XYZ file of C-alpha atoms in Angstrom:
706
model
C 0.000 0.000 0.000
C 2.857 2.387 0.800
C 4.500 1.656 -2.542
C 1.254 2.470 -4.322
C 0.556 5.722 -2.476
C 4.124 7.065 -2.334
C 5.264 5.692 -5.731
C 8.354 4.204 -4.101
C 9.713 0.712 -4.570
C 11.873 0.530 -1.438
C 10.036 0.829 1.895
C 11.676 0.019 5.227
C 9.759 -1.204 8.245
C 10.941 1.758 10.334
C 10.592 4.440 7.642
C 8.314 7.363 8.520
C 5.425 7.821 6.097
C 5.687 11.606 6.284
C 9.486 11.725 5.936
C 9.164 9.708 2.729
C 7.074 12.537 1.261
C 3.578 11.587 2.411
C 1.180 14.366 3.377
C -2.388 14.344 4.664
C -3.834 13.718 1.188
C -1.597 10.673 0.654
C -2.332 9.541 4.211
C -6.080 9.625 3.580
C -5.582 7.448 0.498
C -3.491 5.001 2.525
C -6.092 4.805 5.303
C -8.837 4.256 2.706
C -6.885 1.286 1.307
C -6.567 -0.135 4.824
C -10.322 0.278 5.300
C -10.983 -1.504 2.012
C -8.640 -4.391 2.825
C -9.455 -5.045 6.488
C -12.840 -3.373 7.165
C -11.295 -1.353 10.005
C -11.001 2.401 10.474
C -7.570 3.712 11.400
C -7.641 7.404 12.257
C -5.232 10.034 11.056
C -4.141 10.648 14.646
C -3.043 7.011 14.967
C -0.972 7.271 11.809
C 0.655 10.498 13.019
C 1.484 8.861 16.357
C 3.171 5.839 14.753
C 3.825 6.631 11.064
C 5.654 3.398 10.221
C 4.635 0.112 8.627
C 5.085 -1.593 11.988
C 2.973 1.029 13.730
C 0.161 0.597 11.247
C 0.267 -3.196 11.539
C -0.074 -2.863 15.315
C -2.985 -0.431 14.951
C -4.783 -2.762 12.516
C -4.288 -5.742 14.827
C -5.712 -3.751 17.748
C -8.787 -2.874 15.737
C -9.281 -6.449 14.589
C -8.836 -7.627 18.163
C -11.528 -5.228 19.335
C -13.954 -7.114 17.100
C -15.608 -4.018 15.707
C -16.872 -6.178 12.838
C -17.470 -5.394 9.184
C -19.345 -2.280 8.048
C -23.124 -2.184 8.133
C -24.775 -4.415 5.559
C -26.729 -1.492 4.096
C -23.601 0.457 3.076
C -20.797 -0.321 0.667
C -17.939 1.550 -1.001
C -18.706 2.718 -4.502
C -17.459 0.680 -7.441
C -14.403 1.807 -9.369
C -16.629 2.251 -12.414
C -18.706 4.838 -10.507
C -15.986 7.182 -9.242
C -15.629 9.536 -12.190
C -19.400 9.741 -12.720
C -20.015 10.663 -9.101
C -17.320 13.356 -9.135
C -18.669 15.137 -12.208
C -22.233 14.889 -10.914
C -21.174 17.210 -8.074
C -20.510 19.979 -10.612
C -23.063 19.250 -13.332
C -26.029 17.238 -11.984
C -27.597 15.084 -14.673
C -24.304 14.538 -16.493
C -24.753 10.767 -16.449
C -28.479 10.361 -16.909
C -29.068 7.439 -19.224
C -31.552 7.587 -22.056
C -34.868 6.464 -20.525
C -36.199 2.974 -21.176
C -39.413 3.542 -23.183
C -41.743 0.752 -24.353
C -45.285 0.809 -25.738
C -47.555 -2.097 -24.793
C -50.594 -2.562 -27.042
C -53.107 -5.131 -25.870
C -54.724 -6.106 -22.554
C -51.932 -5.147 -20.137
C -52.145 -6.587 -16.614
C -50.949 -3.513 -14.690
C -50.798 -5.437 -11.404
C -48.571 -8.106 -12.940
C -46.303 -5.409 -14.393
C -46.053 -3.699 -11.014
C -45.194 -6.951 -9.216
C -42.615 -7.769 -11.892
C -40.867 -4.418 -11.499
C -41.017 -4.688 -7.701
C -39.380 -8.110 -7.882
C -36.546 -6.850 -10.087
C -35.921 -3.870 -7.799
C -35.895 -6.147 -4.768
C -33.593 -8.655 -6.468
C -30.880 -6.147 -7.474
C -29.395 -3.980 -4.714
C -27.971 -1.500 -7.224
C -31.509 -0.365 -8.133
C -32.147 0.505 -4.467
C -28.934 2.414 -3.857
C -28.268 6.079 -3.199
C -24.960 7.891 -2.766
C -23.368 10.233 -0.288
C -19.954 11.514 0.739
C -19.089 10.568 4.311
C -15.830 11.765 5.914
C -14.327 12.504 2.524
C -15.205 9.137 1.025
C -18.086 8.308 -1.344
C -20.299 5.414 -0.285
C -23.468 3.809 -1.568
C -26.365 3.034 0.701
C -28.581 0.085 -0.203
C -32.169 0.637 0.904
C -34.504 -2.213 1.887
C -36.927 -3.455 -0.791
C -39.936 -1.471 0.396
C -43.327 -1.883 -1.237
C -43.134 -0.552 -4.777
C -46.056 1.300 -6.330
C -46.071 1.910 -10.079
C -47.335 5.451 -10.829
C -49.992 5.453 -13.549
C -50.848 8.633 -15.450
C -54.102 8.516 -17.448
C -53.967 10.540 -20.683
C -56.782 8.665 -22.439
C -59.053 11.715 -22.411
C -56.649 13.960 -24.327
C -56.749 14.731 -28.021
C -54.146 12.631 -29.927
C -51.875 15.587 -30.785
C -52.014 16.939 -27.236
C -51.407 13.470 -25.803
C -48.383 12.910 -28.056
C -46.912 16.267 -27.014
C -47.338 15.378 -23.323
C -45.692 11.951 -23.739
C -42.808 13.535 -25.643
C -42.383 16.110 -22.883
C -42.255 13.383 -20.231
C -39.706 11.338 -22.175
C -37.539 14.409 -22.702
C -37.788 15.327 -19.021
C -36.889 11.763 -18.017
C -33.635 12.111 -19.954
C -32.702 15.582 -18.761
C -33.960 16.138 -15.203
C -31.155 15.527 -12.674
C -31.605 12.896 -9.981
C -31.165 13.564 -6.292
C -28.361 11.051 -5.762
C -28.666 11.223 -1.975
C -32.394 10.414 -1.880
C -33.141 8.447 -5.037
C -34.590 6.367 -6.439
C -32.246 6.198 -9.435
C -34.400 3.601 -11.212
C -37.832 5.186 -11.548
C -40.604 3.556 -13.638
C -43.920 5.202 -14.510
C -46.791 4.056 -16.743
C -48.856 6.221 -19.080
C -52.335 5.022 -20.037
C -53.338 6.018 -23.567
C -56.426 3.823 -23.689
C -57.811 0.545 -22.356
C -55.333 -1.494 -24.396
C -52.567 1.017 -24.987
C -49.835 1.939 -22.477
C -46.346 3.457 -22.489
C -43.782 2.492 -19.836
C -41.076 5.100 -19.115
C -38.190 4.253 -16.779
C -35.783 6.995 -15.714
C -32.265 5.591 -15.265
C -28.980 6.828 -13.892
C -25.717 5.348 -15.115
C -24.515 4.914 -11.512
C -26.898 1.951 -11.129
C -27.313 0.664 -14.684
C -25.161 0.011 -17.760
C -25.683 -1.171 -21.324
C -25.128 -4.838 -20.461
C -27.878 -4.587 -17.827
C -30.455 -3.771 -20.517
C -30.609 -7.390 -21.704
C -30.654 -8.644 -18.091
C -33.607 -6.381 -17.319
C -35.501 -7.375 -20.466
C -35.019 -11.070 -19.745
C -36.160 -10.794 -16.125
C -39.132 -8.545 -16.936
C -40.362 -10.991 -19.578
C -40.023 -14.019 -17.282
C -41.569 -12.258 -14.278
C -44.571 -10.895 -16.160
C -45.319 -14.271 -17.755
C -45.342 -15.853 -14.302
C -47.428 -13.179 -12.593
C -50.204 -13.113 -15.217
C -50.723 -16.832 -14.555
C -50.731 -16.350 -10.784
C -47.375 -18.051 -10.164
C -44.045 -16.777 -8.854
C -41.128 -16.193 -11.225
C -38.419 -18.840 -11.147
C -35.320 -16.704 -11.602
C -31.984 -18.276 -10.650
C -30.498 -16.864 -7.437
C -27.702 -14.322 -7.844
C -24.300 -15.462 -6.517
C -23.626 -11.924 -5.197
C -25.199 -8.521 -5.669
C -23.524 -5.367 -6.945
C -22.737 -3.812 -3.526
C -20.974 -7.008 -2.445
C -19.053 -7.017 -5.733
C -17.847 -3.484 -4.897
C -16.677 -4.592 -1.438
C -14.739 -7.549 -2.864
C -13.254 -5.440 -5.645
C -11.957 -2.847 -3.188
C -10.559 -5.503 -0.879
C -8.767 -7.309 -3.712
C -7.131 -4.181 -5.136
C -6.234 -2.536 -1.833
C -2.970 -4.446 -1.525
C -0.374 -6.032 -3.771
C -2.547 -6.376 -6.886
C -3.572 -2.722 -6.873
C 0.010 -1.580 -6.274
C 1.247 -3.704 -9.161
C -1.463 -2.406 -11.491
C -0.656 1.232 -10.689
C 3.066 0.534 -11.121
C 2.268 -0.903 -14.553
C 0.377 2.246 -15.556
C 3.208 4.471 -14.386
C 5.531 2.548 -16.714
C 3.006 2.312 -19.559
C 2.177 6.039 -19.590
C 5.634 7.447 -18.851
C 6.124 10.368 -21.234
C 2.656 9.986 -22.770
C 0.734 12.994 -24.078
C -2.086 14.252 -21.878
C -4.673 13.765 -24.578
C -5.339 13.040 -28.231
C -7.538 15.698 -29.795
C -9.499 15.003 -32.957
C -10.649 18.018 -35.022
C -14.389 17.375 -34.614
C -15.599 20.774 -33.428
C -17.784 23.147 -35.419
C -15.509 25.951 -36.622
C -18.518 28.244 -36.946
C -19.828 27.652 -33.428
C -20.225 30.908 -31.460
C -17.475 31.344 -28.893
C -18.473 29.971 -25.480
C -21.431 27.965 -26.804
C -21.726 24.237 -26.329
C -21.826 21.337 -28.723
C -25.053 19.431 -28.311
C -25.062 15.689 -27.724
C -25.215 13.723 -30.971
C -26.018 10.148 -31.777
C -26.268 7.447 -32.443
C -25.137 7.924 -36.043
C -24.684 4.658 -37.965
C -22.066 4.134 -40.676
C -22.251 0.659 -42.319
C -18.839 -0.534 -43.496
C -18.628 -2.124 -46.984
C -18.791 -5.927 -46.682
C -15.880 -6.586 -49.111
C -13.566 -4.372 -47.029
C -14.622 -6.030 -43.765
C -14.126 -9.495 -45.278
C -10.702 -8.470 -46.540
C -9.728 -7.137 -43.116
C -10.856 -10.402 -41.481
C -8.406 -12.284 -43.717
C -5.609 -9.886 -42.794
C -6.468 -10.232 -39.100
C -5.959 -14.003 -39.328
C -2.490 -13.457 -40.796
C -1.311 -11.255 -37.904
C -3.073 -12.958 -35.945
C -5.498 -10.580 -34.281
C -9.240 -9.993 -33.915
C -11.415 -7.939 -36.229
C -11.878 -5.312 -33.507
C -8.118 -4.983 -33.002
C -7.628 -4.664 -36.751
C -10.261 -1.919 -36.948
C -8.603 -0.180 -33.978
C -5.327 -0.290 -35.910
C -6.961 1.411 -38.889
C -8.498 4.005 -36.555
C -5.031 4.664 -35.129
C -3.733 5.305 -38.649
C -6.588 7.756 -39.336
C -6.038 9.518 -36.002
C -2.329 9.861 -36.779
C -3.232 11.412 -40.098
C -5.608 13.922 -38.489
C -3.425 14.885 -35.527
C 0.130 14.407 -36.776
C 0.917 12.405 -33.607
C 2.682 9.028 -33.555
C 2.036 8.639 -29.810
C -1.730 8.327 -29.299
C -3.668 8.225 -26.053
C -7.219 6.925 -26.443
C -9.832 5.344 -24.220
C -11.957 2.268 -24.671
C -14.975 1.008 -22.764
C -15.147 -2.540 -21.448
C -18.085 -4.459 -19.980
C -15.961 -5.329 -16.906
C -17.923 -8.561 -16.384
C -15.051 -10.982 -16.729
C -16.592 -13.706 -14.566
C -19.742 -15.709 -15.267
C -21.258 -14.823 -11.887
C -21.344 -11.141 -12.880
C -23.269 -11.619 -16.128
C -26.812 -11.882 -14.651
C -26.395 -8.808 -12.426
C -27.803 -5.305 -12.842
C -25.401 -2.542 -11.864
C -22.760 -0.192 -13.211
C -19.849 -2.405 -14.221
C -18.932 -0.695 -17.497
C -15.703 1.279 -17.242
C -13.098 3.020 -19.343
C -9.537 1.867 -19.874
C -6.565 3.767 -21.286
C -5.010 2.761 -24.619
C -1.585 4.009 -25.653
C -0.815 3.296 -29.302
C 2.701 3.635 -30.709
C 2.764 4.335 -34.459
C 6.382 5.483 -34.681
C 8.891 4.133 -37.181
C 6.708 4.129 -40.316
C 5.405 0.531 -39.966
C 3.044 -1.182 -42.395
C -0.300 -2.589 -41.282
C 1.027 -6.110 -40.670
C 3.727 -4.678 -38.389
C 1.465 -2.185 -36.642
C -1.447 -4.529 -35.891
C 0.579 -6.680 -33.424
C 1.624 -3.494 -31.576
C -2.005 -2.424 -31.234
C -3.056 -5.947 -30.204
C -0.394 -6.071 -27.492
C -1.243 -2.570 -26.227
C -4.915 -3.491 -25.927
C -4.140 -6.790 -24.188
C -1.835 -5.003 -21.724
C -4.585 -2.533 -20.879
C -7.185 -5.281 -20.492
C -4.863 -7.177 -18.151
C -4.642 -4.078 -15.926
C -8.192 -2.771 -16.277
C -9.387 -2.961 -12.671
C -8.167 0.310 -11.175
C -10.433 3.326 -11.704
C -9.783 5.126 -14.973
C -9.653 8.427 -13.082
C -7.053 7.100 -10.629
C -4.816 5.996 -13.481
C -5.102 9.231 -15.455
C -4.818 11.621 -12.512
C -2.019 9.865 -10.646
C 0.093 9.257 -13.743
C -0.683 12.201 -16.050
C -2.391 14.651 -13.718
C 0.476 16.237 -11.755
C 2.295 17.563 -14.825
C -0.911 18.746 -16.468
C -2.361 20.372 -13.336
C 0.431 22.956 -13.262
C -1.059 24.313 -16.497
C -4.602 24.323 -15.088
C -5.515 21.243 -17.118
C -7.159 17.893 -16.564
C -5.888 15.158 -18.889
C -8.869 14.525 -21.138
C -9.189 11.319 -23.135
C -12.105 12.564 -25.171
C -11.785 9.970 -27.959
C -13.051 6.453 -27.275
C -12.993 3.438 -29.589
C -14.939 0.447 -28.333
C -16.818 -2.701 -29.270
C -20.596 -2.628 -28.913
C -22.696 -5.695 -28.144
C -25.929 -5.734 -30.166
C -29.186 -6.115 -28.267
C -30.276 -9.747 -28.401
C -32.888 -9.948 -25.653
C -36.330 -8.525 -26.389
C -39.212 -7.924 -24.001
C -41.889 -10.522 -24.767
C -45.110 -10.210 -22.754
C -47.966 -12.649 -23.446
C -50.942 -11.124 -25.244
C -49.147 -7.833 -25.911
C -47.454 -6.194 -28.849
C -44.286 -4.568 -27.530
C -42.547 -1.764 -29.384
C -40.926 1.619 -28.991
C -42.533 5.036 -28.942
C -41.385 7.672 -31.405
C -41.512 10.917 -29.471
C -39.927 12.876 -32.301
C -37.230 14.114 -29.888
C -33.558 13.236 -30.402
C -33.497 12.400 -26.682
C -30.218 14.195 -26.165
C -28.689 14.031 -22.735
C -26.098 16.005 -20.842
C -22.468 15.011 -20.435
C -19.774 16.680 -18.389
C -17.741 17.563 -21.475
C -20.621 19.578 -22.862
C -22.176 20.677 -19.591
C -22.509 24.234 -18.370
C -22.000 24.095 -14.600
C -22.451 27.794 -13.864
C -25.381 28.452 -16.171
C -23.309 30.965 -18.133
C -20.278 30.496 -20.364
C -19.062 26.986 -19.650
C -15.475 26.439 -18.578
C -15.469 23.608 -21.105
C -16.828 25.858 -23.837
C -13.636 27.011 -25.506
C -9.889 26.829 -25.470
C -8.377 23.378 -25.174
C -11.589 21.814 -23.949
C -13.602 22.251 -27.089
C -16.649 20.693 -25.403
C -16.351 17.805 -27.865
C -15.970 14.096 -27.318
C -16.398 11.108 -29.611
C -17.380 7.548 -28.758
C -16.905 5.409 -31.860
C -18.271 1.874 -31.481
C -17.825 -1.214 -33.654
C -21.183 -2.979 -33.984
C -21.303 -6.471 -35.482
C -24.832 -7.549 -36.395
C -26.619 -9.887 -38.782
C -26.494 -7.229 -41.493
C -22.750 -6.639 -41.238
C -20.352 -4.367 -39.372
C -21.053 -0.708 -38.672
C -19.385 2.168 -36.881
C -21.691 3.977 -34.446
C -20.833 7.522 -33.383
C -22.073 9.146 -30.184
C -20.895 12.157 -28.241
C -20.790 15.915 -28.638
C -19.320 16.937 -31.980
C -19.936 18.599 -35.324
C -21.663 15.890 -37.426
C -20.074 16.908 -40.769
C -16.629 16.616 -39.147
C -17.328 13.064 -37.965
C -18.877 12.190 -41.329
C -15.593 13.249 -42.936
C -13.596 11.283 -40.344
C -15.538 8.075 -41.065
C -15.184 8.639 -44.818
C -11.418 8.842 -44.325
C -11.596 5.681 -42.196
C -13.315 3.777 -45.026
C -10.817 5.120 -47.571
C -7.872 4.081 -45.378
C -9.447 0.670 -44.761
C -9.663 0.155 -48.520
C -5.977 1.010 -48.962
C -4.951 -1.343 -46.141
C -6.938 -4.235 -47.601
C -5.562 -3.557 -51.094
C -1.917 -3.451 -49.930
C -1.203 -4.277 -46.259
C 2.549 -3.884 -46.893
C 2.323 -0.162 -47.615
C 4.138 1.948 -45.039
C 2.200 4.558 -43.104
C 4.190 7.240 -44.861
C 2.811 6.008 -48.182
C -0.590 5.103 -46.801
C -1.365 8.488 -45.256
C 0.665 11.612 -44.672
C 0.258 12.967 -41.137
C -1.416 16.335 -41.089
C 0.838 19.301 -40.497
C -0.035 21.471 -37.524
C -1.839 24.644 -38.572
C 0.351 27.713 -38.748
C 0.841 29.225 -35.330
C -0.236 26.091 -33.419
C 2.045 24.436 -30.854
C 1.731 21.079 -29.100
C 1.459 21.020 -25.296
C 1.199 17.453 -24.081
C -1.120 16.539 -26.946
C -3.207 19.698 -26.680
C -3.070 22.053 -29.634
C -2.565 25.594 -28.402
C -2.108 28.908 -30.167
C 0.510 31.001 -28.368
C -0.716 34.113 -30.176
C -4.124 33.783 -28.496
C -2.515 33.639 -25.044
C -0.269 36.573 -25.913
C -3.316 38.611 -26.914
C -5.102 37.718 -23.679
C -2.071 38.733 -21.603
C -1.588 41.965 -23.540
C -5.201 42.891 -22.735
C -4.277 43.143 -19.044
C -3.727 46.813 -18.126
C -0.465 45.908 -16.375
C 1.129 44.352 -19.497
C 2.530 46.183 -22.504
C 4.109 43.221 -24.335
C 3.981 39.441 -24.034
C 5.564 36.382 -25.613
C 4.508 32.745 -25.064
C 6.313 29.515 -26.005
C 6.356 25.793 -25.234
C 9.689 24.682 -23.826
C 10.683 21.030 -24.043
C 12.314 19.515 -20.989
C 13.202 15.834 -20.716
C 13.117 15.950 -16.906
C 9.829 17.760 -16.226
C 8.049 17.529 -19.583
C 6.501 20.283 -21.673
C 6.199 23.706 -20.037
C 4.277 26.724 -21.224
C 6.344 29.828 -20.442
C 5.369 33.492 -20.869
C 7.565 36.582 -20.900
C 5.962 39.967 -20.283
C 6.978 43.604 -20.201
C 4.956 45.361 -17.493
C 3.192 48.548 -18.534
C 3.884 50.306 -15.253
C 7.536 49.365 -14.854
C 9.118 46.984 -12.404
C 7.256 48.424 -9.402
C 3.778 47.680 -10.770
C 3.747 44.083 -11.978
C 0.572 41.948 -12.105
C 0.648 38.642 -10.261
C 0.507 35.232 -11.900
C -3.013 34.771 -10.520
C -4.217 37.988 -12.149
C -2.729 36.967 -15.485
C -4.267 33.500 -15.231
C -7.654 35.087 -14.561
C -7.236 37.247 -17.653
C -6.411 34.186 -19.784
C -9.460 32.279 -18.524
C -11.774 35.230 -19.128
C -10.666 35.406 -22.752
C -10.043 31.677 -23.333
C -12.177 29.477 -21.066
C -10.451 26.153 -20.495
C -7.145 27.233 -21.999
C -3.744 26.372 -20.531
C -1.969 28.951 -18.445
C 1.804 29.416 -18.259
C 3.602 27.643 -15.432
C 6.221 30.380 -15.515
C 5.954 34.101 -16.197
C 9.210 35.993 -16.645
C 9.288 39.775 -16.377
C 11.667 41.098 -19.033
C 11.471 44.655 -17.772
C 12.880 44.001 -14.306
C 16.330 45.382 -13.529
C 17.497 41.946 -12.364
C 16.688 40.445 -15.734
C 13.428 38.747 -14.947
C 12.024 36.147 -12.580
C 8.881 34.398 -11.455
C 5.954 36.562 -10.483
C 4.480 36.194 -7.005
C 1.095 34.658 -6.423
C -1.642 36.976 -5.199
C -1.596 37.850 -1.512
C -4.647 36.134 0.063
C -7.362 38.527 1.146
C -10.089 37.120 3.398
C -12.514 39.739 2.123
C -12.503 38.285 -1.387
C -12.567 34.599 -0.529
C -10.902 31.778 1.371
C -7.128 31.913 1.521
C -4.769 29.082 0.769
C -4.416 28.520 4.507
C -8.235 28.462 4.927
C -8.513 25.796 2.231
C -5.650 23.731 3.619
C -6.920 23.996 7.209
C -10.402 22.761 6.271
C -8.935 19.888 4.288
C -6.624 18.991 7.159
C -9.631 18.924 9.495
C -11.440 16.537 7.163
C -8.421 14.267 6.714
C -7.093 14.556 10.283
C -3.722 13.223 9.151
C -1.190 16.050 9.202
C -0.463 19.001 6.924
C -1.699 19.464 3.366
C 0.877 20.722 0.881
C 0.122 23.994 -0.909
C 0.458 22.328 -4.293
C -1.744 19.330 -3.387
C -3.751 18.296 -6.432
C -7.350 18.086 -5.253
C -8.881 17.065 -8.566
C -11.317 14.181 -8.027
C -10.651 14.085 -4.272
C -14.003 13.760 -2.559
C -12.436 14.860 0.731
C -11.849 18.246 -0.885
C -15.556 18.550 -1.665
C -16.249 18.069 2.032
C -13.746 20.807 2.837
C -15.382 23.169 0.326
C -18.814 22.514 1.805
C -17.603 23.366 5.282
C -16.097 26.588 3.917
C -19.373 27.402 2.208
C -21.232 27.062 5.492
C -18.982 29.866 6.823
C -19.780 32.083 3.844
C -16.407 31.530 2.148
C -17.536 30.059 -1.140
C -15.689 29.188 -4.329
C -17.579 29.198 -7.616
C -17.862 25.960 -9.564
C -15.888 27.467 -12.439
C -13.044 28.368 -10.068
C -12.867 24.848 -8.671
C -12.940 23.325 -12.140
C -10.271 25.535 -13.666
C -7.809 25.147 -10.784
C -6.168 21.931 -9.654
C -4.207 22.903 -6.532
C -4.861 24.823 -3.320
C -2.249 27.396 -4.277
C -3.791 28.321 -7.622
C -7.360 28.203 -6.319
C -6.563 30.515 -3.393
C -4.718 32.885 -5.724
C -7.677 32.878 -8.104
C -10.049 33.731 -5.271
C -7.794 36.549 -4.075
C -7.312 38.436 -7.341
C -8.463 42.012 -7.595
C -11.002 40.995 -10.229
C -12.623 38.355 -7.951
């Protein structure tokens, strides 16, 4: 556990946790791992009193000897697949609403049998009865008892057809968009609309925290079996579940708290060493008004020509590799062509049900994994495909840790200095076609065409402050693309979902098909002959995979009244990575120089989401330049750095918090912010989202413009 938290290989039994570089944030992570592994709570005070491996072992043995027992049966830690969703829901509620389940039943529906069927499914699966809260800086799920379920029925039979259709469409749209109260629930919420004696529409509101795509077939199968039994007056004969989702989460945490989790994180540190922070595809609308959002799009289906797919299958056997891996290889070639990068960082989504006992369960298992593809050296397809296969297999073999933990712990520290969150906004995945249909005796079951695209929110296109979104411009172009490979009876298709400019993705898929044709025609062609990587637009520089325009930052800095001239550049450094550095000439001379915080604020006002310089050198100073000071904290304008650190220390109770502690996706920090808010010292959502450390957040809050 120490090796995982401190990123050190050599740990001595008498070494002090804090002398090895641990602070209160690292200590809280260590104590959480101990809680996961042993079901005991070790306090921060106990760690401070005996901060050695031996001291912790003694404290754990004391707790176990006290027989405090396991945690209450109605609570469980959240699953690794739920962490990122729950974090973003704090800033943009409704970000992970799923599209509602909508079915029209025509025929003599037995409403009582339907209600008993739904009640049985809710009682059978603990995930559908769970709510979420943050307790002592740690997110937990609470599983509520299977209380009596009543199916709400809304009678619209008396309405005119056009009016009735408009009302149903409104309800479906609201079911997709209205945020859930995650602390109160329920997060699985059915309702029935009566259109006539033999015509009904079932609408189920769903949140991704308790349901995933795999669960759709499980639900359909159980609803069909339960309804058939209840209409005949019998009880459904569903096989018992080996475990439920909350118990799966407990076992998962326990298994990865120790050696296995440490080894997986060590793998990711090796795998992602020197990786870019993102791979950006040019899929935004160039004509979109500045600060506006891309709307959610999809699904958009692109059937692939059968001869090309058949040809790729033959090539895949030669490598050998799977069809999906071969298609991923072609996508890597297209991405290289569009971005000019040989080192690609993508994400993929996996079902995360790698044991048979997990297949009949409803819950949120689906999770993202990181893919790093190496296209360097001008290989041909037959040479590149094994690289892609091996990269995917390596990621799948180390898929258990939370995606957010991997990205933030490995890529986050270097990116956070620039005010950035590593953003893997391009996903390439396999999609399982729906095979299970709802079959209810005596009824015709179908969908209901509301005429609405049923778009839903997502954190990358959300607007947390209700004004100009911090994701609305700059590096975060409020775009993301999920490209799925769908194999069905009619062939293979690509399915695009996300927030993007549809013509841009249409062009991307057209280039994919063209490249696929060239690969099938001549798999020995080198990438250099197959596609020429796109040159970066004039005036664009690469910062860890993000395309930035130094001239835009220079213009934003020059707009500050304290700056007369500015120059911005990316400096390459093998030791610390890419750094964005600015040089300014102050307008008022050396005695009137704006602070770094004031300049950062100016950049974010002009370029929401853009990177800020990690260094600002003042050319006009008599000593030849130097780093600018941060703003001096002023309690009248907001909480100071010390206020933020003190609250966090109180929550963690495990020693000091470093000024440059990266709080991104630390739920303990949300607790600290809430306690500050209760004292009237609030930080705006946009300020929290655009800063990553206590130092920069406090400086942001203390600027003159605050």
